Amino acid sequence: MEFLVQVLVSLKPAVNDPQGLTVQSALHALGFQGVKRVRVGKYLEVYVEAESRESAQRQAEEMCRKLLANPVIEQFQFTVREVSPGGVAQPSPRT
Amino acid sequence: MEFLVQVLVSLKPAVNDPQGLTVQSALHALGFQGVKRVRVGKYLEVYVEAESRESAQRQAEEMCRKLLANPVIEQFQFTVREVSPGGVAQPSPRT
């Protein structure tokens, strides 16, 4: 079974985000005066072959802890859903 | 009213993703042999002051087109939800 793991990695709230400040300034310069705060993070799509959804979830958690997020300054969240081989999503519920 | 816009920017499917390939190799090296493909994109949180959800959505769409995504090689999607000033999410449904 193939699963698509969608991972969001973002800076912890207390961590400075110069990239976010730059984007915020650029949005203001473009006329979006209503923008109050911007935080920039990463979005990863990981396609995993696994025996079960539980196995895919376990692996995803481990990947985040070991490589995808820096636990000192970043936090992560992810969803796992089954896809048919080749990458088309099945209508199974997200977890 | 304050809204949190969560934006996902990813490369179009036909575009090469060397960063994704690097992450994939690193995951294989860590023992995650089941990983078939990795795509790396951006995740942005934009807090916007707007009169209504519709206004926030319109602004979000425009921000993505004008700045946050490169229309030549990237695609985007976003959700908008109301938050209380200060950044705590309301129990309103995501759109």
mmCIF file with all atom_site columns, N, CA and C in Angstrom, chain A residues 2 6 8-10 19 23 26-27 30 32-50 59 62-63 66-68 77 86-87 94, chain B residues 2 6 8-10 19 23 26-27 30 32-50 59 62-63 66-68 77 86 94:
data_model
loop_
_atom_site.group_PDB
_atom_site.id
_atom_site.type_symbol
_atom_site.label_atom_id
_atom_site.label_alt_id
_atom_site.label_comp_id
_atom_site.label_asym_id
_atom_site.label_entity_id
_atom_site.label_seq_id
_atom_site.pdbx_PDB_ins_code
_atom_site.Cartn_x
_atom_site.Cartn_y
_atom_site.Cartn_z
_atom_site.occupancy
_atom_site.B_iso_or_equiv
_atom_site.pdbx_formal_charge
_atom_site.auth_seq_id
_atom_site.auth_comp_id
_atom_site.auth_asym_id
_atom_site.auth_atom_id
_atom_site.pdbx_PDB_model_num
ATOM 1   N N  . GLU A 1 2  ? 0.421   2.217  -0.757 1.00 0.00 ? 2  GLU A N  1
ATOM 2   C CA . GLU A 1 2  ? 1.201   3.445  -0.811 1.00 0.00 ? 2  GLU A CA 1
ATOM 3   C C  . GLU A 1 2  ? 0.447   4.571  -0.103 1.00 0.00 ? 2  GLU A C  1
ATOM 4   N N  . GLN A 1 6  ? 1.782   14.194 4.240  1.00 0.00 ? 6  GLN A N  1
ATOM 5   C CA . GLN A 1 6  ? 1.934   15.639 4.036  1.00 0.00 ? 6  GLN A CA 1
ATOM 6   C C  . GLN A 1 6  ? 2.421   16.245 5.346  1.00 0.00 ? 6  GLN A C  1
ATOM 7   N N  . LEU A 1 8  ? 3.956   19.415 7.612  1.00 0.00 ? 8  LEU A N  1
ATOM 8   C CA . LEU A 1 8  ? 4.139   20.858 7.781  1.00 0.00 ? 8  LEU A CA 1
ATOM 9   C C  . LEU A 1 8  ? 5.170   21.077 8.881  1.00 0.00 ? 8  LEU A C  1
ATOM 10  N N  . VAL A 1 9  ? 6.229   21.797 8.549  1.00 0.00 ? 9  VAL A N  1
ATOM 11  C CA . VAL A 1 9  ? 7.261   22.127 9.528  1.00 0.00 ? 9  VAL A CA 1
ATOM 12  C C  . VAL A 1 9  ? 7.257   23.641 9.700  1.00 0.00 ? 9  VAL A C  1
ATOM 13  N N  . SER A 1 10 ? 7.112   24.096 10.930 1.00 0.00 ? 10 SER A N  1
ATOM 14  C CA . SER A 1 10 ? 7.116   25.548 11.154 1.00 0.00 ? 10 SER A CA 1
ATOM 15  C C  . SER A 1 10 ? 8.002   25.872 12.348 1.00 0.00 ? 10 SER A C  1
ATOM 16  N N  . GLN A 1 19 ? 12.754  35.599 7.554  1.00 0.00 ? 19 GLN A N  1
ATOM 17  C CA . GLN A 1 19 ? 12.150  35.374 6.231  1.00 0.00 ? 19 GLN A CA 1
ATOM 18  C C  . GLN A 1 19 ? 10.681  35.809 6.243  1.00 0.00 ? 19 GLN A C  1
ATOM 19  N N  . VAL A 1 23 ? 8.811   38.742 3.964  1.00 0.00 ? 23 VAL A N  1
ATOM 20  C CA . VAL A 1 23 ? 7.589   38.520 3.185  1.00 0.00 ? 23 VAL A CA 1
ATOM 21  C C  . VAL A 1 23 ? 6.518   39.519 3.626  1.00 0.00 ? 23 VAL A C  1
ATOM 22  N N  . ALA A 1 26 ? 7.195   42.838 2.111  1.00 0.00 ? 26 ALA A N  1
ATOM 23  C CA . ALA A 1 26 ? 6.895   42.812 0.677  1.00 0.00 ? 26 ALA A CA 1
ATOM 24  C C  . ALA A 1 26 ? 5.385   42.898 0.452  1.00 0.00 ? 26 ALA A C  1
ATOM 25  N N  . LEU A 1 27 ? 4.610   42.214 1.297  1.00 0.00 ? 27 LEU A N  1
ATOM 26  C CA . LEU A 1 27 ? 3.143   42.268 1.159  1.00 0.00 ? 27 LEU A CA 1
ATOM 27  C C  . LEU A 1 27 ? 2.626   43.679 1.452  1.00 0.00 ? 27 LEU A C  1
ATOM 28  N N  . LEU A 1 30 ? 3.180   45.844 -1.431 1.00 0.00 ? 30 LEU A N  1
ATOM 29  C CA . LEU A 1 30 ? 2.247   45.561 -2.528 1.00 0.00 ? 30 LEU A CA 1
ATOM 30  C C  . LEU A 1 30 ? 0.836   46.066 -2.213 1.00 0.00 ? 30 LEU A C  1
ATOM 31  N N  . PHE A 1 32 ? -0.978  45.267 0.712  1.00 0.00 ? 32 PHE A N  1
ATOM 32  C CA . PHE A 1 32 ? -1.744  44.438 1.651  1.00 0.00 ? 32 PHE A CA 1
ATOM 33  C C  . PHE A 1 32 ? -1.487  44.922 3.076  1.00 0.00 ? 32 PHE A C  1
ATOM 34  N N  . GLN A 1 33 ? -2.110  46.048 3.402  1.00 0.00 ? 33 GLN A N  1
ATOM 35  C CA . GLN A 1 33 ? -1.852  46.680 4.698  1.00 0.00 ? 33 GLN A CA 1
ATOM 36  C C  . GLN A 1 33 ? -2.442  45.886 5.860  1.00 0.00 ? 33 GLN A C  1
ATOM 37  N N  . GLY A 1 34 ? -3.394  44.999 5.565  1.00 0.00 ? 34 GLY A N  1
ATOM 38  C CA . GLY A 1 34 ? -4.037  44.232 6.628  1.00 0.00 ? 34 GLY A CA 1
ATOM 39  C C  . GLY A 1 34 ? -3.196  43.093 7.183  1.00 0.00 ? 34 GLY A C  1
ATOM 40  N N  . VAL A 1 35 ? -2.051  42.837 6.554  1.00 0.00 ? 35 VAL A N  1
ATOM 41  C CA . VAL A 1 35 ? -1.218  41.713 6.998  1.00 0.00 ? 35 VAL A CA 1
ATOM 42  C C  . VAL A 1 35 ? -0.530  42.056 8.310  1.00 0.00 ? 35 VAL A C  1
ATOM 43  N N  . LYS A 1 36 ? -0.764  41.238 9.343  1.00 0.00 ? 36 LYS A N  1
ATOM 44  C CA . LYS A 1 36 ? -0.247  41.524 10.679 1.00 0.00 ? 36 LYS A CA 1
ATOM 45  C C  . LYS A 1 36 ? 1.005   40.723 11.021 1.00 0.00 ? 36 LYS A C  1
ATOM 46  N N  . ARG A 1 37 ? 1.098   39.529 10.441 1.00 0.00 ? 37 ARG A N  1
ATOM 47  C CA . ARG A 1 37 ? 2.223   38.674 10.807 1.00 0.00 ? 37 ARG A CA 1
ATOM 48  C C  . ARG A 1 37 ? 2.345   37.583 9.755  1.00 0.00 ? 37 ARG A C  1
ATOM 49  N N  . VAL A 1 38 ? 3.589   37.221 9.440  1.00 0.00 ? 38 VAL A N  1
ATOM 50  C CA . VAL A 1 38 ? 3.823   36.123 8.499  1.00 0.00 ? 38 VAL A CA 1
ATOM 51  C C  . VAL A 1 38 ? 4.879   35.197 9.093  1.00 0.00 ? 38 VAL A C  1
ATOM 52  N N  . ARG A 1 39 ? 4.611   33.906 9.017  1.00 0.00 ? 39 ARG A N  1
ATOM 53  C CA . ARG A 1 39 ? 5.604   32.911 9.425  1.00 0.00 ? 39 ARG A CA 1
ATOM 54  C C  . ARG A 1 39 ? 5.826   31.978 8.243  1.00 0.00 ? 39 ARG A C  1
ATOM 55  N N  . VAL A 1 40 ? 7.084   31.675 7.982  1.00 0.00 ? 40 VAL A N  1
ATOM 56  C CA . VAL A 1 40 ? 7.408   30.826 6.841  1.00 0.00 ? 40 VAL A CA 1
ATOM 57  C C  . VAL A 1 40 ? 7.940   29.483 7.321  1.00 0.00 ? 40 VAL A C  1
ATOM 58  N N  . GLY A 1 41 ? 7.411   28.422 6.749  1.00 0.00 ? 41 GLY A N  1
ATOM 59  C CA . GLY A 1 41 ? 7.868   27.079 7.097  1.00 0.00 ? 41 GLY A CA 1
ATOM 60  C C  . GLY A 1 41 ? 8.015   26.218 5.859  1.00 0.00 ? 41 GLY A C  1
ATOM 61  N N  . LYS A 1 42 ? 8.103   24.920 6.074  1.00 0.00 ? 42 LYS A N  1
ATOM 62  C CA . LYS A 1 42 ? 8.282   23.985 4.957  1.00 0.00 ? 42 LYS A CA 1
ATOM 63  C C  . LYS A 1 42 ? 7.069   23.078 4.816  1.00 0.00 ? 42 LYS A C  1
ATOM 64  N N  . TYR A 1 43 ? 6.834   22.666 3.599  1.00 0.00 ? 43 TYR A N  1
ATOM 65  C CA . TYR A 1 43 ? 5.770   21.707 3.308  1.00 0.00 ? 43 TYR A CA 1
ATOM 66  C C  . TYR A 1 43 ? 6.388   20.564 2.515  1.00 0.00 ? 43 TYR A C  1
ATOM 67  N N  . LEU A 1 44 ? 6.273   19.345 3.029  1.00 0.00 ? 44 LEU A N  1
ATOM 68  C CA . LEU A 1 44 ? 6.853   18.204 2.322  1.00 0.00 ? 44 LEU A CA 1
ATOM 69  C C  . LEU A 1 44 ? 5.785   17.169 2.004  1.00 0.00 ? 44 LEU A C  1
ATOM 70  N N  . GLU A 1 45 ? 5.858   16.638 0.803  1.00 0.00 ? 45 GLU A N  1
ATOM 71  C CA . GLU A 1 45 ? 5.026   15.492 0.420  1.00 0.00 ? 45 GLU A CA 1
ATOM 72  C C  . GLU A 1 45 ? 5.942   14.279 0.333  1.00 0.00 ? 45 GLU A C  1
ATOM 73  N N  . VAL A 1 46 ? 5.672   13.263 1.159  1.00 0.00 ? 46 VAL A N  1
ATOM 74  C CA . VAL A 1 46 ? 6.495   12.063 1.161  1.00 0.00 ? 46 VAL A CA 1
ATOM 75  C C  . VAL A 1 46 ? 5.607   10.875 0.793  1.00 0.00 ? 46 VAL A C  1
ATOM 76  N N  . TYR A 1 47 ? 5.916   10.219 -0.301 1.00 0.00 ? 47 TYR A N  1
ATOM 77  C CA . TYR A 1 47 ? 5.179   9.017  -0.708 1.00 0.00 ? 47 TYR A CA 1
ATOM 78  C C  . TYR A 1 47 ? 5.898   7.809  -0.137 1.00 0.00 ? 47 TYR A C  1
ATOM 79  N N  . VAL A 1 48 ? 5.171   7.014  0.660  1.00 0.00 ? 48 VAL A N  1
ATOM 80  C CA . VAL A 1 48 ? 5.780   5.894  1.366  1.00 0.00 ? 48 VAL A CA 1
ATOM 81  C C  . VAL A 1 48 ? 5.027   4.603  1.064  1.00 0.00 ? 48 VAL A C  1
ATOM 82  N N  . GLU A 1 49 ? 5.786   3.571  0.782  1.00 0.00 ? 49 GLU A N  1
ATOM 83  C CA . GLU A 1 49 ? 5.237   2.218  0.661  1.00 0.00 ? 49 GLU A CA 1
ATOM 84  C C  . GLU A 1 49 ? 5.281   1.601  2.058  1.00 0.00 ? 49 GLU A C  1
ATOM 85  N N  . ALA A 1 50 ? 4.100   1.206  2.588  1.00 0.00 ? 50 ALA A N  1
ATOM 86  C CA . ALA A 1 50 ? 4.060   0.634  3.944  1.00 0.00 ? 50 ALA A CA 1
ATOM 87  C C  . ALA A 1 50 ? 2.968   -0.415 4.020  1.00 0.00 ? 50 ALA A C  1
ATOM 88  N N  . GLN A 1 59 ? 6.341   5.636  10.751 1.00 0.00 ? 59 GLN A N  1
ATOM 89  C CA . GLN A 1 59 ? 7.518   6.052  9.975  1.00 0.00 ? 59 GLN A CA 1
ATOM 90  C C  . GLN A 1 59 ? 7.562   7.574  9.798  1.00 0.00 ? 59 GLN A C  1
ATOM 91  N N  . GLU A 1 62 ? 8.787   9.269  12.854 1.00 0.00 ? 62 GLU A N  1
ATOM 92  C CA . GLU A 1 62 ? 10.228  9.057  13.021 1.00 0.00 ? 62 GLU A CA 1
ATOM 93  C C  . GLU A 1 62 ? 11.035  9.918  12.028 1.00 0.00 ? 62 GLU A C  1
ATOM 94  N N  . MET A 1 63 ? 10.548  10.008 10.784 1.00 0.00 ? 63 MET A N  1
ATOM 95  C CA . MET A 1 63 ? 11.237  10.840 9.782  1.00 0.00 ? 63 MET A CA 1
ATOM 96  C C  . MET A 1 63 ? 11.295  12.297 10.243 1.00 0.00 ? 63 MET A C  1
ATOM 97  N N  . LYS A 1 66 ? 13.809  12.587 13.105 1.00 0.00 ? 66 LYS A N  1
ATOM 98  C CA . LYS A 1 66 ? 15.207  12.337 12.774 1.00 0.00 ? 66 LYS A CA 1
ATOM 99  C C  . LYS A 1 66 ? 15.779  13.269 11.719 1.00 0.00 ? 66 LYS A C  1
ATOM 100 N N  . LEU A 1 67 ? 14.920  13.783 10.817 1.00 0.00 ? 67 LEU A N  1
ATOM 101 C CA . LEU A 1 67 ? 15.481  14.528 9.689  1.00 0.00 ? 67 LEU A CA 1
ATOM 102 C C  . LEU A 1 67 ? 14.715  15.784 9.296  1.00 0.00 ? 67 LEU A C  1
ATOM 103 N N  . LEU A 1 68 ? 13.389  15.670 9.205  1.00 0.00 ? 68 LEU A N  1
ATOM 104 C CA . LEU A 1 68 ? 12.643  16.737 8.519  1.00 0.00 ? 68 LEU A CA 1
ATOM 105 C C  . LEU A 1 68 ? 12.495  18.007 9.347  1.00 0.00 ? 68 LEU A C  1
ATOM 106 N N  . GLN A 1 77 ? 3.721   18.872 12.052 1.00 0.00 ? 77 GLN A N  1
ATOM 107 C CA . GLN A 1 77 ? 2.468   18.130 12.081 1.00 0.00 ? 77 GLN A CA 1
ATOM 108 C C  . GLN A 1 77 ? 2.349   17.448 10.728 1.00 0.00 ? 77 GLN A C  1
ATOM 109 N N  . GLY A 1 86 ? 1.325   5.478  -7.937 1.00 0.00 ? 86 GLY A N  1
ATOM 110 C CA . GLY A 1 86 ? 1.322   6.460  -9.013 1.00 0.00 ? 86 GLY A CA 1
ATOM 111 C C  . GLY A 1 86 ? 0.894   7.819  -8.498 1.00 0.00 ? 86 GLY A C  1
ATOM 112 N N  . GLY A 1 87 ? 0.301   7.823  -7.308 1.00 0.00 ? 87 GLY A N  1
ATOM 113 C CA . GLY A 1 87 ? 0.106   9.101  -6.656 1.00 0.00 ? 87 GLY A CA 1
ATOM 114 C C  . GLY A 1 87 ? -1.294  9.658  -6.644 1.00 0.00 ? 87 GLY A C  1
ATOM 115 N N  . ARG A 1 94 ? -8.757  11.503 5.905  1.00 0.00 ? 94 ARG A N  1
ATOM 116 C CA . ARG A 1 94 ? -7.446  11.924 6.420  1.00 0.00 ? 94 ARG A CA 1
ATOM 117 C C  . ARG A 1 94 ? -7.370  11.617 7.896  1.00 0.00 ? 94 ARG A C  1
ATOM 118 N N  . GLU B 1 2  ? -9.836  39.133 12.496 1.00 0.00 ? 2  GLU B N  1
ATOM 119 C CA . GLU B 1 2  ? -8.518  38.645 12.082 1.00 0.00 ? 2  GLU B CA 1
ATOM 120 C C  . GLU B 1 2  ? -8.632  37.213 11.566 1.00 0.00 ? 2  GLU B C  1
ATOM 121 N N  . GLN B 1 6  ? -3.510  29.890 5.787  1.00 0.00 ? 6  GLN B N  1
ATOM 122 C CA . GLN B 1 6  ? -2.437  28.890 5.710  1.00 0.00 ? 6  GLN B CA 1
ATOM 123 C C  . GLN B 1 6  ? -2.235  28.539 4.244  1.00 0.00 ? 6  GLN B C  1
ATOM 124 N N  . LEU B 1 8  ? -0.092  26.669 1.164  1.00 0.00 ? 8  LEU B N  1
ATOM 125 C CA . LEU B 1 8  ? 0.849   25.630 0.737  1.00 0.00 ? 8  LEU B CA 1
ATOM 126 C C  . LEU B 1 8  ? 1.277   25.935 -0.686 1.00 0.00 ? 8  LEU B C  1
ATOM 127 N N  . VAL B 1 9  ? 2.578   26.061 -0.880 1.00 0.00 ? 9  VAL B N  1
ATOM 128 C CA . VAL B 1 9  ? 3.126   26.296 -2.217 1.00 0.00 ? 9  VAL B CA 1
ATOM 129 C C  . VAL B 1 9  ? 3.971   25.087 -2.578 1.00 0.00 ? 9  VAL B C  1
ATOM 130 N N  . SER B 1 10 ? 3.685   24.487 -3.724 1.00 0.00 ? 10 SER B N  1
ATOM 131 C CA . SER B 1 10 ? 4.489   23.327 -4.124 1.00 0.00 ? 10 SER B CA 1
ATOM 132 C C  . SER B 1 10 ? 4.851   23.444 -5.599 1.00 0.00 ? 10 SER B C  1
ATOM 133 N N  . GLN B 1 19 ? 15.894  19.379 -4.319 1.00 0.00 ? 19 GLN B N  1
ATOM 134 C CA . GLN B 1 19 ? 15.846  19.363 -2.850 1.00 0.00 ? 19 GLN B CA 1
ATOM 135 C C  . GLN B 1 19 ? 15.081  18.120 -2.369 1.00 0.00 ? 19 GLN B C  1
ATOM 136 N N  . VAL B 1 23 ? 16.423  15.021 0.028  1.00 0.00 ? 23 VAL B N  1
ATOM 137 C CA . VAL B 1 23 ? 15.735  14.549 1.238  1.00 0.00 ? 23 VAL B CA 1
ATOM 138 C C  . VAL B 1 23 ? 15.434  13.050 1.114  1.00 0.00 ? 23 VAL B C  1
ATOM 139 N N  . ALA B 1 26 ? 18.497  11.078 1.769  1.00 0.00 ? 26 ALA B N  1
ATOM 140 C CA . ALA B 1 26 ? 18.820  11.107 3.200  1.00 0.00 ? 26 ALA B CA 1
ATOM 141 C C  . ALA B 1 26 ? 17.905  10.154 3.973  1.00 0.00 ? 26 ALA B C  1
ATOM 142 N N  . LEU B 1 27 ? 16.619  10.106 3.597  1.00 0.00 ? 27 LEU B N  1
ATOM 143 C CA . LEU B 1 27 ? 15.685  9.196  4.275  1.00 0.00 ? 27 LEU B CA 1
ATOM 144 C C  . LEU B 1 27 ? 16.074  7.742  4.005  1.00 0.00 ? 27 LEU B C  1
ATOM 145 N N  . LEU B 1 30 ? 18.856  6.768  6.140  1.00 0.00 ? 30 LEU B N  1
ATOM 146 C CA . LEU B 1 30 ? 18.457  6.566  7.542  1.00 0.00 ? 30 LEU B CA 1
ATOM 147 C C  . LEU B 1 30 ? 17.662  5.266  7.719  1.00 0.00 ? 30 LEU B C  1
ATOM 148 N N  . PHE B 1 32 ? 14.798  4.389  5.834  1.00 0.00 ? 32 PHE B N  1
ATOM 149 C CA . PHE B 1 32 ? 13.402  4.443  5.382  1.00 0.00 ? 32 PHE B CA 1
ATOM 150 C C  . PHE B 1 32 ? 13.333  4.033  3.904  1.00 0.00 ? 32 PHE B C  1
ATOM 151 N N  . GLN B 1 33 ? 13.464  2.719  3.685  1.00 0.00 ? 33 GLN B N  1
ATOM 152 C CA . GLN B 1 33 ? 13.533  2.211  2.316  1.00 0.00 ? 33 GLN B CA 1
ATOM 153 C C  . GLN B 1 33 ? 12.193  2.317  1.594  1.00 0.00 ? 33 GLN B C  1
ATOM 154 N N  . GLY B 1 34 ? 11.121  2.477  2.343  1.00 0.00 ? 34 GLY B N  1
ATOM 155 C CA . GLY B 1 34 ? 9.800   2.538  1.721  1.00 0.00 ? 34 GLY B CA 1
ATOM 156 C C  . GLY B 1 34 ? 9.484   3.864  1.054  1.00 0.00 ? 34 GLY B C  1
ATOM 157 N N  . VAL B 1 35 ? 10.364  4.848  1.233  1.00 0.00 ? 35 VAL B N  1
ATOM 158 C CA . VAL B 1 35 ? 10.089  6.168  0.657  1.00 0.00 ? 35 VAL B CA 1
ATOM 159 C C  . VAL B 1 35 ? 10.286  6.138  -0.861 1.00 0.00 ? 35 VAL B C  1
ATOM 160 N N  . LYS B 1 36 ? 9.249   6.498  -1.598 1.00 0.00 ? 36 LYS B N  1
ATOM 161 C CA . LYS B 1 36 ? 9.270   6.400  -3.061 1.00 0.00 ? 36 LYS B CA 1
ATOM 162 C C  . LYS B 1 36 ? 9.520   7.746  -3.741 1.00 0.00 ? 36 LYS B C  1
ATOM 163 N N  . ARG B 1 37 ? 9.075   8.820  -3.078 1.00 0.00 ? 37 ARG B N  1
ATOM 164 C CA . ARG B 1 37 ? 9.197   10.126 -3.724 1.00 0.00 ? 37 ARG B CA 1
ATOM 165 C C  . ARG B 1 37 ? 9.018   11.199 -2.669 1.00 0.00 ? 37 ARG B C  1
ATOM 166 N N  . VAL B 1 38 ? 9.768   12.279 -2.781 1.00 0.00 ? 38 VAL B N  1
ATOM 167 C CA . VAL B 1 38 ? 9.636   13.408 -1.860 1.00 0.00 ? 38 VAL B CA 1
ATOM 168 C C  . VAL B 1 38 ? 9.573   14.695 -2.684 1.00 0.00 ? 38 VAL B C  1
ATOM 169 N N  . ARG B 1 39 ? 8.637   15.557 -2.356 1.00 0.00 ? 39 ARG B N  1
ATOM 170 C CA . ARG B 1 39 ? 8.558   16.887 -2.980 1.00 0.00 ? 39 ARG B CA 1
ATOM 171 C C  . ARG B 1 39 ? 8.605   17.901 -1.855 1.00 0.00 ? 39 ARG B C  1
ATOM 172 N N  . VAL B 1 40 ? 9.399   18.935 -2.033 1.00 0.00 ? 40 VAL B N  1
ATOM 173 C CA . VAL B 1 40 ? 9.545   19.952 -0.991 1.00 0.00 ? 40 VAL B CA 1
ATOM 174 C C  . VAL B 1 40 ? 8.916   21.263 -1.442 1.00 0.00 ? 40 VAL B C  1
ATOM 175 N N  . GLY B 1 41 ? 8.112   21.845 -0.594 1.00 0.00 ? 41 GLY B N  1
ATOM 176 C CA . GLY B 1 41 ? 7.490   23.124 -0.900 1.00 0.00 ? 41 GLY B CA 1
ATOM 177 C C  . GLY B 1 41 ? 7.542   24.062 0.291  1.00 0.00 ? 41 GLY B C  1
ATOM 178 N N  . LYS B 1 42 ? 6.734   25.103 0.245  1.00 0.00 ? 42 LYS B N  1
ATOM 179 C CA . LYS B 1 42 ? 6.716   26.094 1.313  1.00 0.00 ? 42 LYS B CA 1
ATOM 180 C C  . LYS B 1 42 ? 5.369   26.084 2.027  1.00 0.00 ? 42 LYS B C  1
ATOM 181 N N  . TYR B 1 43 ? 5.418   26.431 3.302  1.00 0.00 ? 43 TYR B N  1
ATOM 182 C CA . TYR B 1 43 ? 4.199   26.570 4.104  1.00 0.00 ? 43 TYR B CA 1
ATOM 183 C C  . TYR B 1 43 ? 4.241   27.951 4.744  1.00 0.00 ? 43 TYR B C  1
ATOM 184 N N  . LEU B 1 44 ? 3.225   28.765 4.480  1.00 0.00 ? 44 LEU B N  1
ATOM 185 C CA . LEU B 1 44 ? 3.202   30.106 5.071  1.00 0.00 ? 44 LEU B CA 1
ATOM 186 C C  . LEU B 1 44 ? 1.955   30.303 5.908  1.00 0.00 ? 44 LEU B C  1
ATOM 187 N N  . GLU B 1 45 ? 2.132   30.927 7.045  1.00 0.00 ? 45 GLU B N  1
ATOM 188 C CA . GLU B 1 45 ? 1.010   31.370 7.862  1.00 0.00 ? 45 GLU B CA 1
ATOM 189 C C  . GLU B 1 45 ? 0.944   32.892 7.775  1.00 0.00 ? 45 GLU B C  1
ATOM 190 N N  . VAL B 1 46 ? -0.175  33.400 7.251  1.00 0.00 ? 46 VAL B N  1
ATOM 191 C CA . VAL B 1 46 ? -0.334  34.851 7.102  1.00 0.00 ? 46 VAL B CA 1
ATOM 192 C C  . VAL B 1 46 ? -1.542  35.280 7.941  1.00 0.00 ? 46 VAL B C  1
ATOM 193 N N  . TYR B 1 47 ? -1.296  36.143 8.912  1.00 0.00 ? 47 TYR B N  1
ATOM 194 C CA . TYR B 1 47 ? -2.392  36.688 9.725  1.00 0.00 ? 47 TYR B CA 1
ATOM 195 C C  . TYR B 1 47 ? -2.845  37.992 9.104  1.00 0.00 ? 47 TYR B C  1
ATOM 196 N N  . VAL B 1 48 ? -4.137  38.054 8.748  1.00 0.00 ? 48 VAL B N  1
ATOM 197 C CA . VAL B 1 48 ? -4.670  39.213 8.024  1.00 0.00 ? 48 VAL B CA 1
ATOM 198 C C  . VAL B 1 48 ? -5.867  39.800 8.757  1.00 0.00 ? 48 VAL B C  1
ATOM 199 N N  . GLU B 1 49 ? -5.867  41.117 8.875  1.00 0.00 ? 49 GLU B N  1
ATOM 200 C CA . GLU B 1 49 ? -7.026  41.850 9.369  1.00 0.00 ? 49 GLU B CA 1
ATOM 201 C C  . GLU B 1 49 ? -7.903  42.161 8.158  1.00 0.00 ? 49 GLU B C  1
ATOM 202 N N  . ALA B 1 50 ? -9.146  41.697 8.179  1.00 0.00 ? 50 ALA B N  1
ATOM 203 C CA . ALA B 1 50 ? -10.039 41.935 7.032  1.00 0.00 ? 50 ALA B CA 1
ATOM 204 C C  . ALA B 1 50 ? -11.465 42.091 7.521  1.00 0.00 ? 50 ALA B C  1
ATOM 205 N N  . GLN B 1 59 ? -7.992  38.492 -0.743 1.00 0.00 ? 59 GLN B N  1
ATOM 206 C CA . GLN B 1 59 ? -6.625  38.984 -0.543 1.00 0.00 ? 59 GLN B CA 1
ATOM 207 C C  . GLN B 1 59 ? -5.606  37.848 -0.601 1.00 0.00 ? 59 GLN B C  1
ATOM 208 N N  . GLU B 1 62 ? -4.874  36.828 -4.083 1.00 0.00 ? 62 GLU B N  1
ATOM 209 C CA . GLU B 1 62 ? -4.058  37.841 -4.765 1.00 0.00 ? 62 GLU B CA 1
ATOM 210 C C  . GLU B 1 62 ? -2.599  37.799 -4.280 1.00 0.00 ? 62 GLU B C  1
ATOM 211 N N  . MET B 1 63 ? -2.416  37.614 -2.962 1.00 0.00 ? 63 MET B N  1
ATOM 212 C CA . MET B 1 63 ? -1.044  37.516 -2.426 1.00 0.00 ? 63 MET B CA 1
ATOM 213 C C  . MET B 1 63 ? -0.303  36.352 -3.067 1.00 0.00 ? 63 MET B C  1
ATOM 214 N N  . LYS B 1 66 ? 0.549   37.245 -6.683 1.00 0.00 ? 66 LYS B N  1
ATOM 215 C CA . LYS B 1 66 ? 1.496   38.343 -6.874 1.00 0.00 ? 66 LYS B CA 1
ATOM 216 C C  . LYS B 1 66 ? 2.865   38.112 -6.248 1.00 0.00 ? 66 LYS B C  1
ATOM 217 N N  . LEU B 1 67 ? 2.910   37.330 -5.164 1.00 0.00 ? 67 LEU B N  1
ATOM 218 C CA . LEU B 1 67 ? 4.186   37.228 -4.450 1.00 0.00 ? 67 LEU B CA 1
ATOM 219 C C  . LEU B 1 67 ? 4.560   35.824 -3.968 1.00 0.00 ? 67 LEU B C  1
ATOM 220 N N  . LEU B 1 68 ? 3.606   35.139 -3.361 1.00 0.00 ? 68 LEU B N  1
ATOM 221 C CA . LEU B 1 68 ? 3.996   33.942 -2.607 1.00 0.00 ? 68 LEU B CA 1
ATOM 222 C C  . LEU B 1 68 ? 4.349   32.743 -3.480 1.00 0.00 ? 68 LEU B C  1
ATOM 223 N N  . GLN B 1 77 ? -2.267  26.347 -2.746 1.00 0.00 ? 77 GLN B N  1
ATOM 224 C CA . GLN B 1 77 ? -3.604  26.163 -2.194 1.00 0.00 ? 77 GLN B CA 1
ATOM 225 C C  . GLN B 1 77 ? -3.592  26.820 -0.824 1.00 0.00 ? 77 GLN B C  1
ATOM 226 N N  . GLY B 1 86 ? -4.513  38.074 18.302 1.00 0.00 ? 86 GLY B N  1
ATOM 227 C CA . GLY B 1 86 ? -3.519  37.445 19.157 1.00 0.00 ? 86 GLY B CA 1
ATOM 228 C C  . GLY B 1 86 ? -3.193  36.058 18.666 1.00 0.00 ? 86 GLY B C  1
ATOM 229 N N  . ARG B 1 94 ? -13.079 25.378 8.619  1.00 0.00 ? 94 ARG B N  1
ATOM 230 C CA . ARG B 1 94 ? -12.103 25.778 7.605  1.00 0.00 ? 94 ARG B CA 1
ATOM 231 C C  . ARG B 1 94 ? -12.810 25.876 6.260  1.00 0.00 ? 94 ARG B C  1
#
